[in-house]
Amino acid sequence: MRRYEDIPSWWFYILLAVTLAASLILCIFLNDQVQMPWWGLIFASVISFTFTLPISIITATTNQTPGLNIITEYVMGIIYPGRPIANVCFKTYGYMSMAQAVSFLSDFKLGHYMKIPPRSMFIVQFLGTIIAGTVNIAVAWWLLTSITNICQDDLLPPDSPWTCPGDRVFFDASVIWGLVGPKRIFGSLGNYSSMNWFFLGGAIGPVLVWFLHKAFPKQSWIPLINLPVLLGATGAMPPATPLNYNAWIIIGTIFNFFVFRYRKIWWQRYNYILSAALDAGVAFMAVGLYFTLGMEEKGIDWWGTSGEHCKLATCPTAKGIRVDGCPIY
């Protein structure tokens, strides 16, 4: 890799300046639509910049990327309540920009392993981001205007693939944190203020593991306790299904335990590339299944695709709310 020219720092500086300037223009001149003031953009950028390095270290050592989505939504909901679009924009700049930076570094790491010139990697990443963003918006707009009742569970058939679980979680988060506000849920006006103690528990947890390791240095299993992995993995539970976790556990156990222990040279050389190949395979398979089966309206009808089997899953839990067929709390 020393034979290749390194990326000039001013490439990054110019890209940062242009994106910040465009974002400031958006917040100032289109504030009636985005709802977020200019200082919210600066604050979100500071949060993203502060957390990029420690979360990159966690990602590099555990292959798990803890999200700042709850923190950014919570903070903006406290500071600027009643504005869901502003909350979403703040989360985008404070959390997703950090996540994209970590993904950018991860791709550079893969490119380093594959001996790809750094400047070529930068250019491909830059162009790929522009193309992917444009195509993503175009496809999303096309789906919203061409599929009837998309993302509306009560109007779609039970086996419809257009339920939008990930987008629904994003929308629900904007309502909970931005419109209703954390003060009415986790603050003085809500019923779940005791949940805030878990922030303190999350901060103390790694310190306790460190003290246990120092107190019992001969116990080799204590350093293996990784709270960011144990707690951060639950962040994907709302849109994911049990099948996702089963696949992660099986693949992770095989390659990060058995192969790591008994075929370490193979693991050192190919495991990271295997991870990228599995991600790419899922993406290509999703596209292939859509064009081969989805457009032909062919699918598999079994228990796992026939909707929610618990009749009480959609019942409200707030006190005094009456709904036919649901218990009253």
Short mmCIF file of C-alpha atoms in Angstrom, two decimals:
data_model
loop_
_atom_site.label_atom_id
_atom_site.label_comp_id
_atom_site.label_asym_id
_atom_site.label_seq_id
_atom_site.Cartn_x
_atom_site.Cartn_y
_atom_site.Cartn_z
CA MET A 1 0.00 0.00 0.00
CA ARG A 2 2.99 2.34 0.37
CA ARG A 3 3.28 2.49 -3.41
CA TYR A 4 -0.07 4.27 -3.67
CA GLU A 5 -0.53 7.98 -3.08
CA ASP A 6 -2.35 8.83 0.12
CA ILE A 7 -5.54 10.91 0.20
CA PRO A 8 -4.82 14.64 0.73
CA SER A 9 -6.38 16.01 3.89
CA TRP A 10 -7.90 18.94 2.01
CA TRP A 11 -10.20 16.52 0.18
CA PHE A 12 -11.90 15.77 3.50
CA TYR A 13 -11.87 19.40 4.61
CA ILE A 14 -13.54 20.62 1.42
CA LEU A 15 -16.16 17.88 1.58
CA LEU A 16 -16.89 18.74 5.21
CA ALA A 17 -17.16 22.47 4.47
CA VAL A 18 -19.47 21.95 1.49
CA THR A 19 -21.82 19.59 3.32
CA LEU A 20 -21.98 21.85 6.40
CA ALA A 21 -22.66 24.90 4.23
CA ALA A 22 -25.44 23.11 2.34
CA SER A 23 -26.95 21.92 5.62
CA LEU A 24 -26.83 25.41 7.12
CA ILE A 25 -28.56 26.83 4.05
CA LEU A 26 -31.23 24.14 4.43
CA CYS A 27 -31.78 24.96 8.11
CA ILE A 28 -31.86 28.73 7.61
CA PHE A 29 -33.82 29.21 4.38
CA LEU A 30 -36.09 26.14 4.59
CA ASN A 31 -36.63 26.22 8.33
CA ASP A 32 -40.41 26.12 7.92
CA GLN A 33 -40.02 22.62 6.47
CA VAL A 34 -37.10 21.08 8.37
CA GLN A 35 -38.02 22.84 11.66
CA MET A 36 -34.44 22.54 12.98
CA PRO A 37 -32.58 25.79 13.80
CA TRP A 38 -28.99 26.37 12.74
CA TRP A 39 -27.65 25.81 16.25
CA GLY A 40 -29.24 22.34 16.20
CA LEU A 41 -27.05 21.46 13.21
CA ILE A 42 -23.91 22.67 15.02
CA PHE A 43 -24.86 20.73 18.15
CA ALA A 44 -25.58 17.56 16.17
CA SER A 45 -22.24 17.88 14.35
CA VAL A 46 -20.40 18.19 17.66
CA ILE A 47 -22.12 15.05 18.98
CA SER A 48 -21.27 13.14 15.82
CA PHE A 49 -17.64 14.29 15.86
CA THR A 50 -17.23 13.44 19.56
CA PHE A 51 -18.60 9.90 19.33
CA THR A 52 -17.08 8.83 16.00
CA LEU A 53 -13.72 7.76 17.45
CA PRO A 54 -14.93 5.72 20.49
CA ILE A 55 -17.68 4.03 18.51
CA SER A 56 -15.21 3.25 15.71
CA ILE A 57 -13.01 1.52 18.30
CA ILE A 58 -15.98 -0.55 19.52
CA THR A 59 -16.87 -1.43 15.91
CA ALA A 60 -13.31 -2.44 15.09
CA THR A 61 -13.00 -4.72 18.12
CA THR A 62 -16.52 -6.21 18.32
CA ASN A 63 -18.13 -5.74 14.87
CA GLN A 64 -21.04 -4.05 16.66
CA THR A 65 -21.82 -0.36 16.14
CA PRO A 66 -23.74 1.19 19.05
CA GLY A 67 -26.21 3.78 17.83
CA LEU A 68 -26.69 7.36 18.97
CA ASN A 69 -30.29 7.40 17.78
CA ILE A 70 -31.86 7.28 21.24
CA ILE A 71 -29.40 9.82 22.67
CA THR A 72 -29.91 12.32 19.86
CA GLU A 73 -33.70 11.90 19.89
CA TYR A 74 -33.82 12.23 23.66
CA VAL A 75 -31.62 15.34 23.76
CA MET A 76 -33.47 17.13 20.96
CA GLY A 77 -36.83 16.13 22.42
CA ILE A 78 -35.86 17.79 25.70
CA ILE A 79 -34.38 20.93 24.13
CA TYR A 80 -36.83 21.42 21.26
CA PRO A 81 -40.09 19.52 21.97
CA GLY A 82 -43.17 19.43 19.77
CA ARG A 83 -41.27 19.40 16.46
CA PRO A 84 -40.99 15.86 15.02
CA ILE A 85 -39.27 16.86 11.76
CA ALA A 86 -36.62 18.78 13.67
CA ASN A 87 -36.07 15.72 15.85
CA VAL A 88 -35.61 13.51 12.78
CA CYS A 89 -33.18 15.99 11.20
CA PHE A 90 -31.19 16.24 14.43
CA LYS A 91 -30.97 12.45 14.60
CA THR A 92 -29.86 12.33 10.96
CA TYR A 93 -27.00 14.77 11.48
CA GLY A 94 -26.05 13.60 14.97
CA TYR A 95 -26.38 9.84 14.60
CA MET A 96 -26.49 8.82 10.94
CA SER A 97 -23.53 11.00 9.95
CA MET A 98 -21.50 9.22 12.63
CA ALA A 99 -22.75 5.82 11.44
CA GLN A 100 -21.84 6.69 7.85
CA ALA A 101 -18.38 7.78 8.98
CA VAL A 102 -17.84 4.43 10.71
CA SER A 103 -19.09 2.62 7.61
CA PHE A 104 -16.76 4.75 5.48
CA LEU A 105 -13.78 3.73 7.64
CA SER A 106 -14.87 0.09 7.53
CA ASP A 107 -14.90 0.18 3.74
CA PHE A 108 -11.44 1.74 3.74
CA LYS A 109 -10.25 -1.08 5.97
CA LEU A 110 -11.60 -3.64 3.53
CA GLY A 111 -9.99 -1.77 0.65
CA HIS A 112 -6.68 -1.78 2.51
CA TYR A 113 -6.90 -5.56 2.86
CA MET A 114 -7.65 -5.89 -0.85
CA LYS A 115 -4.80 -3.54 -1.85
CA ILE A 116 -7.07 -0.96 -3.48
CA PRO A 117 -5.54 2.53 -3.94
CA PRO A 118 -6.86 4.92 -1.26
CA ARG A 119 -7.69 7.70 -3.72
CA SER A 120 -9.72 5.30 -5.84
CA MET A 121 -11.57 4.18 -2.73
CA PHE A 122 -12.39 7.78 -1.83
CA ILE A 123 -13.66 8.63 -5.31
CA VAL A 124 -15.76 5.46 -5.53
CA GLN A 125 -17.24 6.10 -2.09
CA PHE A 126 -18.04 9.71 -2.98
CA LEU A 127 -19.70 8.84 -6.28
CA GLY A 128 -21.44 5.82 -4.75
CA THR A 129 -22.96 7.98 -2.02
CA ILE A 130 -24.35 10.46 -4.54
CA ILE A 131 -25.73 7.73 -6.80
CA ALA A 132 -27.15 5.69 -3.93
CA GLY A 133 -28.82 8.71 -2.34
CA THR A 134 -30.40 9.78 -5.61
CA VAL A 135 -31.60 6.29 -6.52
CA ASN A 136 -32.88 5.73 -2.98
CA ILE A 137 -35.06 8.83 -3.07
CA ALA A 138 -36.29 8.04 -6.60
CA VAL A 139 -37.21 4.45 -5.74
CA ALA A 140 -38.88 5.46 -2.47
CA TRP A 141 -40.94 8.10 -4.26
CA TRP A 142 -41.88 5.61 -6.97
CA LEU A 143 -43.00 3.02 -4.41
CA LEU A 144 -45.05 5.55 -2.45
CA THR A 145 -46.88 6.66 -5.59
CA SER A 146 -47.33 3.26 -7.26
CA ILE A 147 -48.22 0.80 -4.46
CA THR A 148 -51.65 1.24 -2.94
CA ASN A 149 -51.80 1.48 0.87
CA ILE A 150 -48.08 0.99 1.24
CA CYS A 151 -46.90 0.95 4.89
CA GLN A 152 -50.51 0.88 6.17
CA ASP A 153 -50.85 -2.43 7.99
CA ASP A 154 -54.59 -2.16 8.58
CA LEU A 155 -55.29 -1.76 4.84
CA LEU A 156 -52.79 -4.32 3.48
CA PRO A 157 -53.41 -8.08 3.13
CA PRO A 158 -51.83 -10.30 5.82
CA ASP A 159 -49.04 -11.58 3.56
CA SER A 160 -48.12 -8.23 2.03
CA PRO A 161 -44.37 -7.45 1.92
CA TRP A 162 -45.00 -3.68 1.97
CA THR A 163 -45.48 -3.26 5.72
CA CYS A 164 -42.33 -1.09 6.08
CA PRO A 165 -41.20 -2.25 9.55
CA GLY A 166 -38.02 -0.17 9.55
CA ASP A 167 -39.76 2.98 8.32
CA ARG A 168 -42.53 2.50 10.85
CA VAL A 169 -39.98 2.39 13.66
CA PHE A 170 -38.46 5.62 12.30
CA PHE A 171 -41.89 7.28 12.15
CA ASP A 172 -42.88 6.09 15.62
CA ALA A 173 -39.60 7.45 16.99
CA SER A 174 -40.33 10.89 15.50
CA VAL A 175 -43.75 10.92 17.16
CA ILE A 176 -42.54 9.61 20.53
CA TRP A 177 -39.42 11.77 20.85
CA GLY A 178 -40.29 14.77 18.70
CA LEU A 179 -44.05 15.32 18.91
CA VAL A 180 -44.95 13.91 22.31
CA GLY A 181 -41.53 14.52 23.80
CA PRO A 182 -39.47 12.57 26.34
CA LYS A 183 -40.67 14.81 29.16
CA ARG A 184 -44.19 13.38 28.83
CA ILE A 185 -42.87 9.80 28.78
CA PHE A 186 -39.56 9.63 30.65
CA GLY A 187 -39.69 12.96 32.45
CA SER A 188 -41.68 14.60 35.22
CA LEU A 189 -44.93 14.37 33.21
CA GLY A 190 -44.55 10.68 32.29
CA ASN A 191 -44.85 7.29 33.94
CA TYR A 192 -41.38 5.96 33.05
CA SER A 193 -39.01 8.44 34.70
CA SER A 194 -37.25 5.60 36.53
CA MET A 195 -35.97 4.35 33.15
CA ASN A 196 -33.45 7.20 33.17
CA TRP A 197 -31.45 5.33 35.81
CA PHE A 198 -30.36 2.93 33.08
CA PHE A 199 -28.18 5.69 31.62
CA LEU A 200 -26.23 5.62 34.88
CA GLY A 201 -26.20 1.82 34.80
CA GLY A 202 -24.79 1.81 31.28
CA ALA A 203 -22.02 4.18 32.34
CA ILE A 204 -21.12 2.17 35.46
CA GLY A 205 -21.34 -1.29 33.81
CA PRO A 206 -17.96 -1.25 31.97
CA VAL A 207 -16.28 0.09 35.13
CA LEU A 208 -17.64 -2.85 37.14
CA VAL A 209 -16.33 -5.31 34.55
CA TRP A 210 -12.92 -3.63 34.73
CA PHE A 211 -12.87 -3.89 38.54
CA LEU A 212 -13.88 -7.56 38.37
CA HIS A 213 -11.04 -8.22 35.94
CA LYS A 214 -8.54 -6.51 38.25
CA ALA A 215 -9.90 -8.34 41.29
CA PHE A 216 -9.90 -11.76 39.60
CA PRO A 217 -7.13 -11.64 36.96
CA LYS A 218 -6.98 -15.43 36.65
CA GLN A 219 -10.58 -15.63 35.43
CA SER A 220 -10.12 -15.53 31.66
CA TRP A 221 -13.85 -15.21 30.92
CA ILE A 222 -14.29 -11.83 32.63
CA PRO A 223 -12.48 -9.79 29.90
CA LEU A 224 -14.80 -11.40 27.36
CA ILE A 225 -17.79 -9.58 28.86
CA ASN A 226 -18.52 -6.79 26.39
CA LEU A 227 -21.46 -4.66 27.48
CA PRO A 228 -21.64 -2.59 24.25
CA VAL A 229 -22.26 -5.86 22.38
CA LEU A 230 -24.70 -7.29 24.93
CA LEU A 231 -26.74 -4.11 25.25
CA GLY A 232 -26.25 -2.65 21.77
CA ALA A 233 -27.52 -5.76 19.98
CA THR A 234 -30.99 -5.13 21.38
CA GLY A 235 -31.17 -1.89 19.39
CA ALA A 236 -31.98 -3.84 16.22
CA MET A 237 -34.85 -5.75 17.79
CA PRO A 238 -37.78 -3.47 16.79
CA PRO A 239 -37.45 -3.95 12.99
CA ALA A 240 -35.68 -7.34 13.11
CA THR A 241 -37.16 -10.80 13.55
CA PRO A 242 -35.99 -13.85 15.56
CA LEU A 243 -34.66 -15.32 12.31
CA ASN A 244 -32.10 -12.52 12.11
CA TYR A 245 -30.76 -13.25 15.57
CA ASN A 246 -30.64 -17.00 14.98
CA ALA A 247 -28.57 -16.48 11.83
CA TRP A 248 -26.24 -14.06 13.62
CA ILE A 249 -25.72 -16.46 16.54
CA ILE A 250 -25.04 -19.49 14.30
CA ILE A 251 -22.63 -17.72 11.92
CA GLY A 252 -20.93 -15.85 14.74
CA THR A 253 -20.40 -19.01 16.80
CA ILE A 254 -18.99 -20.98 13.87
CA PHE A 255 -16.54 -18.41 12.57
CA ASN A 256 -15.69 -16.39 15.69
CA PHE A 257 -15.38 -19.35 18.06
CA PHE A 258 -14.64 -22.63 16.30
CA VAL A 259 -12.78 -21.24 13.26
CA PHE A 260 -11.02 -18.66 15.42
CA ARG A 261 -9.89 -21.34 17.85
CA TYR A 262 -8.96 -24.17 15.48
CA ARG A 263 -8.17 -22.38 12.17
CA LYS A 264 -6.80 -19.03 13.30
CA ILE A 265 -4.67 -18.40 10.21
CA TRP A 266 -7.73 -18.79 7.96
CA TRP A 267 -9.70 -16.55 10.34
CA GLN A 268 -7.06 -13.81 10.26
CA ARG A 269 -6.89 -13.83 6.48
CA TYR A 270 -10.48 -14.31 5.37
CA ASN A 271 -12.93 -13.62 8.19
CA TYR A 272 -13.30 -9.89 7.55
CA ILE A 273 -13.72 -10.46 3.83
CA LEU A 274 -16.28 -13.18 4.62
CA SER A 275 -18.30 -10.68 6.64
CA ALA A 276 -18.35 -8.19 3.75
CA ALA A 277 -19.25 -11.01 1.32
CA LEU A 278 -22.20 -12.10 3.47
CA ASP A 279 -23.49 -8.51 3.61
CA ALA A 280 -23.15 -8.13 -0.15
CA GLY A 281 -24.79 -11.52 -0.71
CA VAL A 282 -27.83 -10.48 1.30
CA ALA A 283 -28.16 -7.27 -0.72
CA PHE A 284 -27.87 -9.04 -4.09
CA MET A 285 -30.26 -11.78 -2.97
CA ALA A 286 -32.85 -9.23 -1.86
CA VAL A 287 -32.73 -7.56 -5.28
CA GLY A 288 -32.85 -10.93 -7.05
CA LEU A 289 -35.83 -12.15 -5.03
CA TYR A 290 -37.72 -8.96 -5.74
CA PHE A 291 -37.28 -9.21 -9.51
CA THR A 292 -37.84 -12.99 -9.68
CA LEU A 293 -40.59 -13.49 -7.12
CA GLY A 294 -41.82 -10.13 -5.83
CA MET A 295 -42.76 -8.64 -9.20
CA GLU A 296 -44.50 -11.91 -10.11
CA GLU A 297 -46.44 -11.78 -6.80
CA LYS A 298 -45.17 -15.23 -5.83
CA GLY A 299 -44.31 -16.04 -2.26
CA ILE A 300 -44.31 -18.60 0.52
CA ASP A 301 -47.37 -18.94 2.73
CA TRP A 302 -46.59 -20.35 6.16
CA TRP A 303 -46.97 -19.49 9.84
CA GLY A 304 -44.03 -17.07 9.84
CA THR A 305 -45.49 -14.90 7.07
CA SER A 306 -49.14 -14.83 8.12
CA GLY A 307 -48.99 -11.73 10.30
CA GLU A 308 -49.26 -11.20 14.03
CA HIS A 309 -50.60 -14.25 15.89
CA CYS A 310 -51.13 -12.53 19.24
CA LYS A 311 -54.47 -10.74 19.26
CA LEU A 312 -53.44 -8.59 22.22
CA ALA A 313 -50.23 -7.29 20.58
CA THR A 314 -51.95 -4.13 19.32
CA CYS A 315 -53.87 -3.43 22.53
CA PRO A 316 -53.07 -0.18 24.39
CA THR A 317 -51.40 -0.37 27.79
CA ALA A 318 -52.23 3.13 29.01
CA LYS A 319 -54.58 3.38 31.95
CA GLY A 320 -58.29 3.84 31.25
CA ILE A 321 -58.17 3.24 27.48
CA ARG A 322 -61.06 1.07 26.27
CA VAL A 323 -60.77 -0.96 23.07
CA ASP A 324 -63.05 -3.86 22.10
CA GLY A 325 -61.40 -7.20 22.81
CA CYS A 326 -58.56 -5.70 24.88
CA PRO A 327 -58.03 -5.70 28.65
CA ILE A 328 -58.32 -2.47 30.61
CA TYR A 329 -55.35 -1.48 32.76
#
